[in-house]
XYZ file of C-alpha atoms in Angstrom:
586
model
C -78.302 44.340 36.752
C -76.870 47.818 35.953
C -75.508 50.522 38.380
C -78.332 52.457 36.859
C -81.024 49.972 36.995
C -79.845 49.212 41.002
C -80.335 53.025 41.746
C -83.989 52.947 40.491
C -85.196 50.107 42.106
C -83.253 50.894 45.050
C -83.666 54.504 45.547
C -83.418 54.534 49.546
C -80.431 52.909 49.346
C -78.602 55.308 46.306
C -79.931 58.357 48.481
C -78.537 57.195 51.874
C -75.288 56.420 50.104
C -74.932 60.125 48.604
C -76.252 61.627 51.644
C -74.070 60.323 54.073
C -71.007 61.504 51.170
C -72.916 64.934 51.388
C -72.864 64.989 55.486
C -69.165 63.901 55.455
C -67.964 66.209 53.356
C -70.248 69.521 54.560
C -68.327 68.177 58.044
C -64.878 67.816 56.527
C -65.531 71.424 54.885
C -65.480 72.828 58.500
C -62.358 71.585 59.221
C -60.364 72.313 56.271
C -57.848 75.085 56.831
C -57.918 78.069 55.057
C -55.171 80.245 53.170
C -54.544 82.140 50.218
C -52.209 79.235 48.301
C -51.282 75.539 48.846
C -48.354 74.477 51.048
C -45.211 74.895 49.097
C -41.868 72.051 49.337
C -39.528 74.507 49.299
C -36.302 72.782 50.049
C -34.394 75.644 51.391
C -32.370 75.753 54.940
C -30.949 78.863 56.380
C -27.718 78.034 58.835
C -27.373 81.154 61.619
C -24.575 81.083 63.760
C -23.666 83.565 66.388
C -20.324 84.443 67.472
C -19.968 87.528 69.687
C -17.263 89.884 69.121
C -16.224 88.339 65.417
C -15.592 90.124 62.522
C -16.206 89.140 59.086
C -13.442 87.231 58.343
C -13.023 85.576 61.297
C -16.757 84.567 60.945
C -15.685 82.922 57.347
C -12.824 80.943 58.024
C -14.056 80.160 61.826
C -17.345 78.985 61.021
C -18.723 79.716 57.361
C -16.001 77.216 55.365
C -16.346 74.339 57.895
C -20.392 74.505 57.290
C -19.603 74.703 53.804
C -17.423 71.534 53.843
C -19.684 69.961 55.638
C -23.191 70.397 54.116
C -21.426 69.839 50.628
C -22.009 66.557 51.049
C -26.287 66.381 51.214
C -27.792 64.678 48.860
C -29.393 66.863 46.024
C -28.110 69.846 47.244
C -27.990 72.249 44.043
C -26.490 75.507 45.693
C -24.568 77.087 49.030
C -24.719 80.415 49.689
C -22.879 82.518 52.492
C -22.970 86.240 54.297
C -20.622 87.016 56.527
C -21.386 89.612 59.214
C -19.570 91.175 62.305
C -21.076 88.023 65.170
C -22.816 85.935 62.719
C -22.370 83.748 60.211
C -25.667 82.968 57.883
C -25.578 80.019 55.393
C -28.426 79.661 52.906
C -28.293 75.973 51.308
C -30.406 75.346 47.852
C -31.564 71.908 47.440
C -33.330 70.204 44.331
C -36.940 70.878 43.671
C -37.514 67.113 43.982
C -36.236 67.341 47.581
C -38.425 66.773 50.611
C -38.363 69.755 52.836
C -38.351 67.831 56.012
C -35.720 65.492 55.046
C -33.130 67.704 53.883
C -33.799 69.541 57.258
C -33.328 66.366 59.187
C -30.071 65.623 57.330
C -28.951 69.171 57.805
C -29.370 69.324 61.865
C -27.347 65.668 61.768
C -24.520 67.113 59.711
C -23.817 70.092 61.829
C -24.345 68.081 64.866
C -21.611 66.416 63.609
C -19.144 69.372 63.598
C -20.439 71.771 66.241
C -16.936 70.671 68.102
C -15.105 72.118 65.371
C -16.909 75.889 65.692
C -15.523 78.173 68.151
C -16.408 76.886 71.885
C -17.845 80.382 72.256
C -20.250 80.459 69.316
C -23.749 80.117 70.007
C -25.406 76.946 68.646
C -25.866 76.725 65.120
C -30.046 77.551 64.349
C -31.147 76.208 61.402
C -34.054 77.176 59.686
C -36.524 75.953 56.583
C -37.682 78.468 54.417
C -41.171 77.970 54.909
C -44.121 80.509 53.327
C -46.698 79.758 55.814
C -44.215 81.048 58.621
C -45.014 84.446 57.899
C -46.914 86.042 60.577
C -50.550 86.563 59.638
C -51.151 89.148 62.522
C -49.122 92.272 63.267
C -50.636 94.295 66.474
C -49.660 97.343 67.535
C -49.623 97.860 71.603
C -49.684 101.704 73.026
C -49.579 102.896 76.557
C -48.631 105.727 78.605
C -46.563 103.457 80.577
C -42.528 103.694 79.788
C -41.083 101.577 77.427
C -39.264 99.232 79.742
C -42.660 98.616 81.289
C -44.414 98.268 78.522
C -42.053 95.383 77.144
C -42.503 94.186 80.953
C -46.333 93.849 81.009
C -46.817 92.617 77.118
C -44.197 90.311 77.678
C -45.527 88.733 80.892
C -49.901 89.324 80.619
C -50.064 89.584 76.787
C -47.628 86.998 75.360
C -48.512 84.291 77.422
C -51.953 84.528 76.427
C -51.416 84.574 72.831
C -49.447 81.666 72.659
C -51.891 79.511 74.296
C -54.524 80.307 71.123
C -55.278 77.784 69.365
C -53.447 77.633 66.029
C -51.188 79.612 66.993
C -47.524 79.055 66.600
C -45.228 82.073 67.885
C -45.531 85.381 69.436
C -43.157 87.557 68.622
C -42.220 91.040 70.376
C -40.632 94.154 68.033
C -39.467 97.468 69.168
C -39.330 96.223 72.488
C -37.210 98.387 74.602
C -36.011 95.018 76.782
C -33.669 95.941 79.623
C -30.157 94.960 79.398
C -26.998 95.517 82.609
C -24.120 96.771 80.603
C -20.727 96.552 82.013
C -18.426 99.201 80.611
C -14.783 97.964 80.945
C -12.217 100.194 81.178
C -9.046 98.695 79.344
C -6.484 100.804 80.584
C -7.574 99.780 84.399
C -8.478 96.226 83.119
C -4.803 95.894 82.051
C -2.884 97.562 84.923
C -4.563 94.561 87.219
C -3.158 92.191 84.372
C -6.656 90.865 83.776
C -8.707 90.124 80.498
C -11.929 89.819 79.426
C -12.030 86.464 78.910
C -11.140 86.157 82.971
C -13.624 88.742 83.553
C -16.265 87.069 81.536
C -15.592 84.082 83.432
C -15.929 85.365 87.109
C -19.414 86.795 86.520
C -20.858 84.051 84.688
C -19.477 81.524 87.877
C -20.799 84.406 90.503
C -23.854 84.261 88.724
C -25.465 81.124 89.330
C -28.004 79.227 91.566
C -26.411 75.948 92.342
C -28.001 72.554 93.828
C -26.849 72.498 97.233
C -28.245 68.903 97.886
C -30.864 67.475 100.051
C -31.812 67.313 103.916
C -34.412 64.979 105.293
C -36.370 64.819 108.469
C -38.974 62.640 110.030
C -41.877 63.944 108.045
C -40.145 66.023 105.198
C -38.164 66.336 102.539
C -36.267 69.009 101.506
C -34.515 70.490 98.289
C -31.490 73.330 99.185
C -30.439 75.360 96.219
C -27.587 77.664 96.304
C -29.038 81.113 94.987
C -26.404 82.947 93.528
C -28.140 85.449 90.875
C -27.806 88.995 90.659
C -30.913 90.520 92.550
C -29.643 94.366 92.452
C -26.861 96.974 90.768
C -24.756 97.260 93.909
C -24.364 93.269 93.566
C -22.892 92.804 90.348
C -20.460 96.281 91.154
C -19.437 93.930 94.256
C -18.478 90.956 92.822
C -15.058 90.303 93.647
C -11.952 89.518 90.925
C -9.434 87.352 92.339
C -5.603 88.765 90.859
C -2.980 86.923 90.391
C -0.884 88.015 93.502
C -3.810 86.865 95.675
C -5.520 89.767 96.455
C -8.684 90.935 94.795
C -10.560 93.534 93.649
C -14.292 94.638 92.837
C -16.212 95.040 89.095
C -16.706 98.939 90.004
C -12.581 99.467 90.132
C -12.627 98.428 86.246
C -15.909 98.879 84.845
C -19.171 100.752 85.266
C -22.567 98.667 85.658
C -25.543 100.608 83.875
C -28.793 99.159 84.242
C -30.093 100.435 80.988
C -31.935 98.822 77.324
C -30.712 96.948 74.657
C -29.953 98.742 71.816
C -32.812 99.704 69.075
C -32.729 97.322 66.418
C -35.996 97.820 65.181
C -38.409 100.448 65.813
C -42.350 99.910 65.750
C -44.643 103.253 65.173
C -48.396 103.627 64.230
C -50.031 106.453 63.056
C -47.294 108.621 64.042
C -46.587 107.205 67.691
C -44.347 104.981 68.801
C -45.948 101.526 70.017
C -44.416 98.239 70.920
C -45.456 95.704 67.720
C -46.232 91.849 68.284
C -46.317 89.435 65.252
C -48.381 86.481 65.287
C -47.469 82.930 63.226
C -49.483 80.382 62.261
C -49.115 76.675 63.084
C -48.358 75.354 59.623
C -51.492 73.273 59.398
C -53.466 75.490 61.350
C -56.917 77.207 59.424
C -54.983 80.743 59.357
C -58.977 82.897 59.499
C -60.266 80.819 62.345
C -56.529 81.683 64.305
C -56.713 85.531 63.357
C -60.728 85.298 64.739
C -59.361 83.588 68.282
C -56.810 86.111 68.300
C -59.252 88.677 68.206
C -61.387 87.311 70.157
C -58.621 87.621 72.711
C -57.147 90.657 72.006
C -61.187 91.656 72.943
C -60.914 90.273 76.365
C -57.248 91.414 77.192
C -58.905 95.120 76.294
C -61.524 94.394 78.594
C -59.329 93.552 81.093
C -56.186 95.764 81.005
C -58.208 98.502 78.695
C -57.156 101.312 81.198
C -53.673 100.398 80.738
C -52.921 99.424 77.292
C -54.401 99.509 74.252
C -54.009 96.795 71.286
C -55.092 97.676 67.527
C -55.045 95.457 64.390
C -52.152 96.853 62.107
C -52.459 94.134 59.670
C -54.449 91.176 59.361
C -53.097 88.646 56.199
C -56.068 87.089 56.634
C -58.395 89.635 55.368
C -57.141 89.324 52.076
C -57.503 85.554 52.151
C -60.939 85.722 53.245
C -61.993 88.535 50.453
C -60.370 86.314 47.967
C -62.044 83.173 49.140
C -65.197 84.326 49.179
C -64.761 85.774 45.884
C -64.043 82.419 43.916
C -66.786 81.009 46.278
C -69.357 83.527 44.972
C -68.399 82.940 41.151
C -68.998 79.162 41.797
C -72.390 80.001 43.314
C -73.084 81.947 40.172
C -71.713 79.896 37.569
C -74.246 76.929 39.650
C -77.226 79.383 38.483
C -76.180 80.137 35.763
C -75.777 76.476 34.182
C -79.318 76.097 35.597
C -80.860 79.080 34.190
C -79.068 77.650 30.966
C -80.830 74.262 30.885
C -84.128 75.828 31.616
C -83.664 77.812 28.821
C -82.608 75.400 26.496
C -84.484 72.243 28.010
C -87.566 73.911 28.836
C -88.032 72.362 32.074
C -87.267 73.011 35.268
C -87.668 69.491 36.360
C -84.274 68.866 34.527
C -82.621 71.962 36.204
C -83.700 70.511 39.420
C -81.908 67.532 38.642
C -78.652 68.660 37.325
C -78.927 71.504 40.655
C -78.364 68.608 43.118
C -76.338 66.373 40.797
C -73.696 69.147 40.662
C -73.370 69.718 44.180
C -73.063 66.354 45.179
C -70.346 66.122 42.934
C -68.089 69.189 44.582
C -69.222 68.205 48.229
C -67.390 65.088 47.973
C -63.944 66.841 46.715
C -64.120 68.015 50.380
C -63.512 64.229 51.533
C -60.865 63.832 49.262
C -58.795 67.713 50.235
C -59.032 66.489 53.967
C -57.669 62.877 52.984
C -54.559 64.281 51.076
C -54.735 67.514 53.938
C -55.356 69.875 51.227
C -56.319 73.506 52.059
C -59.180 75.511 50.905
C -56.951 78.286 49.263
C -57.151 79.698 45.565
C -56.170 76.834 43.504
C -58.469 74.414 45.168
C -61.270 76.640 44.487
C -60.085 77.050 40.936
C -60.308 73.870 40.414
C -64.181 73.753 41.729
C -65.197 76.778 39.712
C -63.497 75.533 36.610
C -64.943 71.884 37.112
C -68.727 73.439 37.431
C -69.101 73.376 33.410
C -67.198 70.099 32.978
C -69.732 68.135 35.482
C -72.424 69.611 33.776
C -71.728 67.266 30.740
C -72.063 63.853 31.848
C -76.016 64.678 33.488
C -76.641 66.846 30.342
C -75.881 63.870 27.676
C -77.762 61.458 30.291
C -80.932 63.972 30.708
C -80.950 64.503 26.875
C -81.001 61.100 26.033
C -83.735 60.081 28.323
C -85.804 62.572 27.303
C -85.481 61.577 23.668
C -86.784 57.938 24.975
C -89.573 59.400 26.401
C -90.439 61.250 23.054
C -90.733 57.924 21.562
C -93.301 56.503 24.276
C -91.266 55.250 26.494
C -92.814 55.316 30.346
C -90.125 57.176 32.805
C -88.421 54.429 34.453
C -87.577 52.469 31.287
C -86.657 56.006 29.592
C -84.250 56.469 32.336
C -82.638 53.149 32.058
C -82.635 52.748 28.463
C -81.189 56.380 27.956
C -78.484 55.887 30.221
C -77.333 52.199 28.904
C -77.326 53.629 25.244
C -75.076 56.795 26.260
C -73.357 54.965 28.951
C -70.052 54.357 27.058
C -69.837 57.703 25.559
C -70.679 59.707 28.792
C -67.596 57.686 30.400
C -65.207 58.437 27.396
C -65.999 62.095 28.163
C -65.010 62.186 31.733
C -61.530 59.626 31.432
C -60.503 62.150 28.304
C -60.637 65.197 31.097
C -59.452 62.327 33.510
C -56.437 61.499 31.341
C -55.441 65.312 30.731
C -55.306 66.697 33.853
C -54.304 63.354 36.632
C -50.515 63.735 35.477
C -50.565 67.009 36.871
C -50.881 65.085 39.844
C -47.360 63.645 39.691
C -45.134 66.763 38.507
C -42.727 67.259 40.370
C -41.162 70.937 41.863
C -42.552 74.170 42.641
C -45.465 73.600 39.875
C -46.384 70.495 40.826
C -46.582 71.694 44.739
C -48.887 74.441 43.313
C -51.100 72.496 40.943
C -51.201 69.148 42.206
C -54.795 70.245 44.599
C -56.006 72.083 41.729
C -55.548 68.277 39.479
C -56.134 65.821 42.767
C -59.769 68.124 43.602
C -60.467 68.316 39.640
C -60.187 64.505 38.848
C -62.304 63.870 41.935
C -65.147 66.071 40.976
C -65.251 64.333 37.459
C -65.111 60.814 38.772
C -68.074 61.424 41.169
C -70.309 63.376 38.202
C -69.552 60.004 36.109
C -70.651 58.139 39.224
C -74.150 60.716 39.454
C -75.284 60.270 36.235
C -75.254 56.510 36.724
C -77.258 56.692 39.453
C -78.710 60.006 40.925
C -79.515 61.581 37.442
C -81.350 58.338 36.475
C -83.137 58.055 39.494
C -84.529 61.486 39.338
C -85.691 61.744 36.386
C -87.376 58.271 36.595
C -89.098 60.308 39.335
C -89.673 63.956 38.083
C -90.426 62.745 34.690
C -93.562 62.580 32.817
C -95.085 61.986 29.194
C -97.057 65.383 30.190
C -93.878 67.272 30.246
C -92.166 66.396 27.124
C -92.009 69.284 25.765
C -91.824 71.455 28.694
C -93.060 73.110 31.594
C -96.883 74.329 30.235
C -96.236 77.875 31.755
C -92.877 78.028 29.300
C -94.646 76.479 26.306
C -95.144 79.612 24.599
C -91.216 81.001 25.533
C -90.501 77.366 23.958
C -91.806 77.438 20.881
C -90.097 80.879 20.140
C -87.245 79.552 21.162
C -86.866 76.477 18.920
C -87.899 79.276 15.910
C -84.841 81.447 16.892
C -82.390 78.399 16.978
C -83.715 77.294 13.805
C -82.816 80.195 12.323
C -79.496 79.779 13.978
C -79.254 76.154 12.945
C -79.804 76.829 9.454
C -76.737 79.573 10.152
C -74.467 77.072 10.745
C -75.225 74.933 8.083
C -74.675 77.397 5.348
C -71.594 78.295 6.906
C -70.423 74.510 7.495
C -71.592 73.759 3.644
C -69.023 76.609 2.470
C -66.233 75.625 5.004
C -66.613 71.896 3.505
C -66.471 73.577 0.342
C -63.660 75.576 0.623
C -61.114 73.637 2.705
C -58.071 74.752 1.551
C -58.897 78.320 2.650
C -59.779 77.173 6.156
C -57.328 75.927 6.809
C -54.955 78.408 5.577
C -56.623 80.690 7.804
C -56.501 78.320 10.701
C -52.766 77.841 10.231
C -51.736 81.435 9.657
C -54.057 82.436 13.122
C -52.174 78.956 14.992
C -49.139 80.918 13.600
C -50.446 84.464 15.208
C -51.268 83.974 18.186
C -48.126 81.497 19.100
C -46.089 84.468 17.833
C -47.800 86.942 20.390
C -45.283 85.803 22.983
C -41.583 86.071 21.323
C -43.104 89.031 20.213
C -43.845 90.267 23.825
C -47.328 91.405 23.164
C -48.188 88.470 25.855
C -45.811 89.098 28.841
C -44.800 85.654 31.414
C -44.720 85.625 35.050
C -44.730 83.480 37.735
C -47.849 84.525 39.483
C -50.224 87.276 38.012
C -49.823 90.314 40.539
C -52.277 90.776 43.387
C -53.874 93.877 44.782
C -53.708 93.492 48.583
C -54.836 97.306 49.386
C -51.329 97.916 51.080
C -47.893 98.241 50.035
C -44.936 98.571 51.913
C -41.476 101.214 51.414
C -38.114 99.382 52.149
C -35.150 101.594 52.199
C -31.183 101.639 52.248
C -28.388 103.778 51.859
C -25.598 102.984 49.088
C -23.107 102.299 52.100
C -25.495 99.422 53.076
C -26.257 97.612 49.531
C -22.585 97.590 48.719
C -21.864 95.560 51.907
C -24.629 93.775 51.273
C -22.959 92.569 47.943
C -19.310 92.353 49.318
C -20.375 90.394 51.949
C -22.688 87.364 49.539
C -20.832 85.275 47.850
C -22.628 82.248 45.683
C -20.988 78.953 45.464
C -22.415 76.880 42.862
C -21.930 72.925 43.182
């Protein structure tokens, strides 16, 4: 017994089995995260280390050249490349395409584990950092108030922030413009000196002074209880007290060599909107997080934090990534919705029934619902290639019902009652219907398995496609048979009774077309040699449309987000920039 013939006898079964697939993956559809491409290995790490009070060159031979020497050593790496800044040192390490991202990040944090003793003991920790396209923020707010800057930062930082970070999906909060508060301690050198002290000694007395320290334990009959030393700063006057122990014994306070301003940190970045200044927040994804459903809980508490603190602050949407991604979305959604219809309104025209339109309307969408299953398997994304590949696959699934439909309904021209039409139509096109769909099978699976930035990119757009074609094969085995076993009739052969009449002026007109083709087959066949003259020199044409450069290349085509952005930089600034790089090929 046949797949085919199973399906017909046992249509409860066959429609349980496709229902529960179209359940599943309407479910799995509404978990599937959402972005604008697929998630990218791209095996790039980015080595910061800070070193306060370095200049350039000390930064190089200090720290730059011993992270050089020892991240040489990584496997695959294909390029090192280093800028050297007053307090920081920045590394940028280029690995193979073939490279897993998380592994060569992995190997990285071991290696410099390995020679943070060699760094400077008063460099900050190396951070090290994967270059990672879904870590740009997808939310940038803008936060005004009539309170000062200082307590602005203040309340964002300890009623906005928090609440933020706890949203769902949501991966970091981060504060520009802020105007943070810093204590600066102006030393006077001259005074520093005639005490015979030096920074270093100074540095060390108020980081010691400034410290709560575990004092130990005391018990009683009934309690327990925890003593702590607390030695912090609480107030100005404290830290302009703290005493400096000289050399001859005696000592002196902070205030005799420096001045304490309680003041901010210096602007490093500025935020403004619409004019006024404002205190910006940007707001990153969790890399497998559905970026629309985060920006929507954002809002939905930004909303209540305006509620809330409305008379005190106010928070506006100064760009949302998302937007774009959603617009785009439901763009390739809507052509995939219309190229649906428009297959239909296709076979109706050409089939003259709308029992077969019926048919091929839910054998199509059975077909895409259960790429859902396999994009939350493999932890795809709904993004633009994955919906490429849907909207491109629409007219391939098509085929495999069509040839089945057609064939059956040539059975039933010759007498044949519906069920046995259905059977023996799809046993006699059985083998050619699955040639069809392994040749599309066979050309784009490999896709699958290339290996870079391409194969990153395309590998949903082949894994979604090959899925959509192995369930249509799998339909017109069973669902297409079974339907039309069911909608079928000898009354309806040739067509609906209302479209009789369209019909037969239809089958005139592609006569006429028909015989169209002929005549211009029957002079191709008889002219060969100029066919294929023509063929080659048009092969030649249009290959030579690119060397040419009538046909430009580019990575991706360029998109139209609504917005564009204005970077700027004096002369001064780009020709540090380029005496400070330096590329080191290996």
């Amino acid at each position: 017994m046949t797949v085919t013939e199973l399906s017909i006898r046992r249509p409860s079964a066959v429609a349980m089995f496709f229902l529960a697939i179209a359940v599943l993956g309407i479910m799995l559809y509404q978990r599937l995260p959402v972005d604008l491409l697929p998630t990218m290995n791209w095996p790039m790490v980015t080595i910061v280390t800070t070193w306060p009070g370095a200049g350039p060159k000390e930064v190089e031979t200090m720290i730059s050249r011993p992270v050089e020497d020892a991240v040489i050593s990584l496997n695959k790496l294909k390029t090192i490349r280093s800028v050297n800044r007053e307090n920081a040192s920045i590394v940028m390490l280029e690995f193979e395409m073939s490279a897993n991202a998380d592994v060569v990040m992995q190997e990285t944090q071991r290696v410099i584990t390995t020679i943070r003793a060699q760094l400077p003991d008063d460099a900050d920790e190396p951070q090290i950092l994967k270059a990672d396209i879904g870590a740009m923020p997808i939310l940038r707010l803008a936060v005004s108030s009539d309170m000062s800057d200082t307590d602005l930062f203040t309340f964002v930082d300890e009623h906005v922030r928090p609440r933020l970070e706890q949203v769902d999906g949501v991966g970091q909060v981060m504060i520009t413009g802020a105007a943070e508060r810093e204590l600066q301690v102006a030393v006077d050198p001259e005074r520093l000196a005639t005490h015979g002290l030096s920074l270093e000694e100074l540095n060390r007395v108020l980081a010691s002074d400034n410290l709560d320290v575990p004092a130990g334990r005391l018990f009683s009959t009934s309690q327990d209880y925890t003593v702590r030393l607390t030695g912090k700063y609480q107030t100005l006057s404290e830290i302009e007290l703290t005493r400096i122990p000289l050399a001859d014994g005696t000592a002196i306070y902070l205030r005799d060599v420096a001045v304490v301003t309680d003041t901010v940190k210096s602007d490093r970045s500025l935020t403004r909107l619409d004019q006024a200044s404002a205190l910006g927040i940007q707001i990153v994804k969790q890399s497998q997080a559905n970026s629309v459903r985060t920006s929507d809980r954002v809002r939905g508490v930004l909303d209540k934090i305006e509620a809330e603190y409305g008379s005190r602050v106010e928070v506006e949407v100064a760009q949302d990534v998302t937007v774009f991604n959603r617009n785009s979305i439901k763009e390739v959604q809507r052509n995939i919705a219309e190229a649906l219809l428009t297959v239909a309104l296709v076979l109706l025209v050409f089939l003259h029934s709308m029992r077969n339109s019926l048919i091929v309307l839910i054998a199509i969408p059975l077909s895409v619902v259960s790429t859902f299953i396999t994009m939350k398997l493999f932890n795809f994304s709904i993004n633009l290639m994955t919906m490429m590949a849907l909207g491109t696959v629409i007219g391939v699934l098509v085929d495999d019902s069509i040839v089945v439909l057609e064939n059956i309904h040539q059975w039933l021209k010759r007498g044949e009652d519906p069920r046995s039409a259905a059977i023996k139509g799809r046993n006699e096109i059985g083998l050619a219907a699955l040639a069809i769909t392994l040749v599309d099978v066979v050309t784009f699976l490999p896709i699958a398995f290339v290996e870079g930035l391409v194969g990153n990119i395309f590998r949903e757009f082949s894994l979604v496609f090959v899925t959509a074609l192995v369930m249509s094969l799998l339909v017109s085995f069973t669902v297409t048979p079974l339907l039309a076993s069911r909608l079928n009739s000898a009354e309806n052969i040739h067509g609906e009774k209302w479209m009789r009449g369209f019909a037969r002026w239809f089958e005139r007109q592609f006569g006429l077309l028909e015989s169209l083709y002929k005549a211009i087959l029957t002079w191709a066949i008889g002219h060969r040699l100029a066919v294929f003259s023509f063929a080659t020199v048009a092969m030649i044409f249009s290959i030579a449309l690119i060397p040419l450069g009538f046909i430009g290349s580019d990575f991706v085509p360029p998109m139209d987000r609504g917005e564009f952005a204005v970077f700027t930089g004096n002369a001064a600034w780009h020709d540090a920039r380029r005496e400070q790089r330096h590329d080191c090929a290996h």
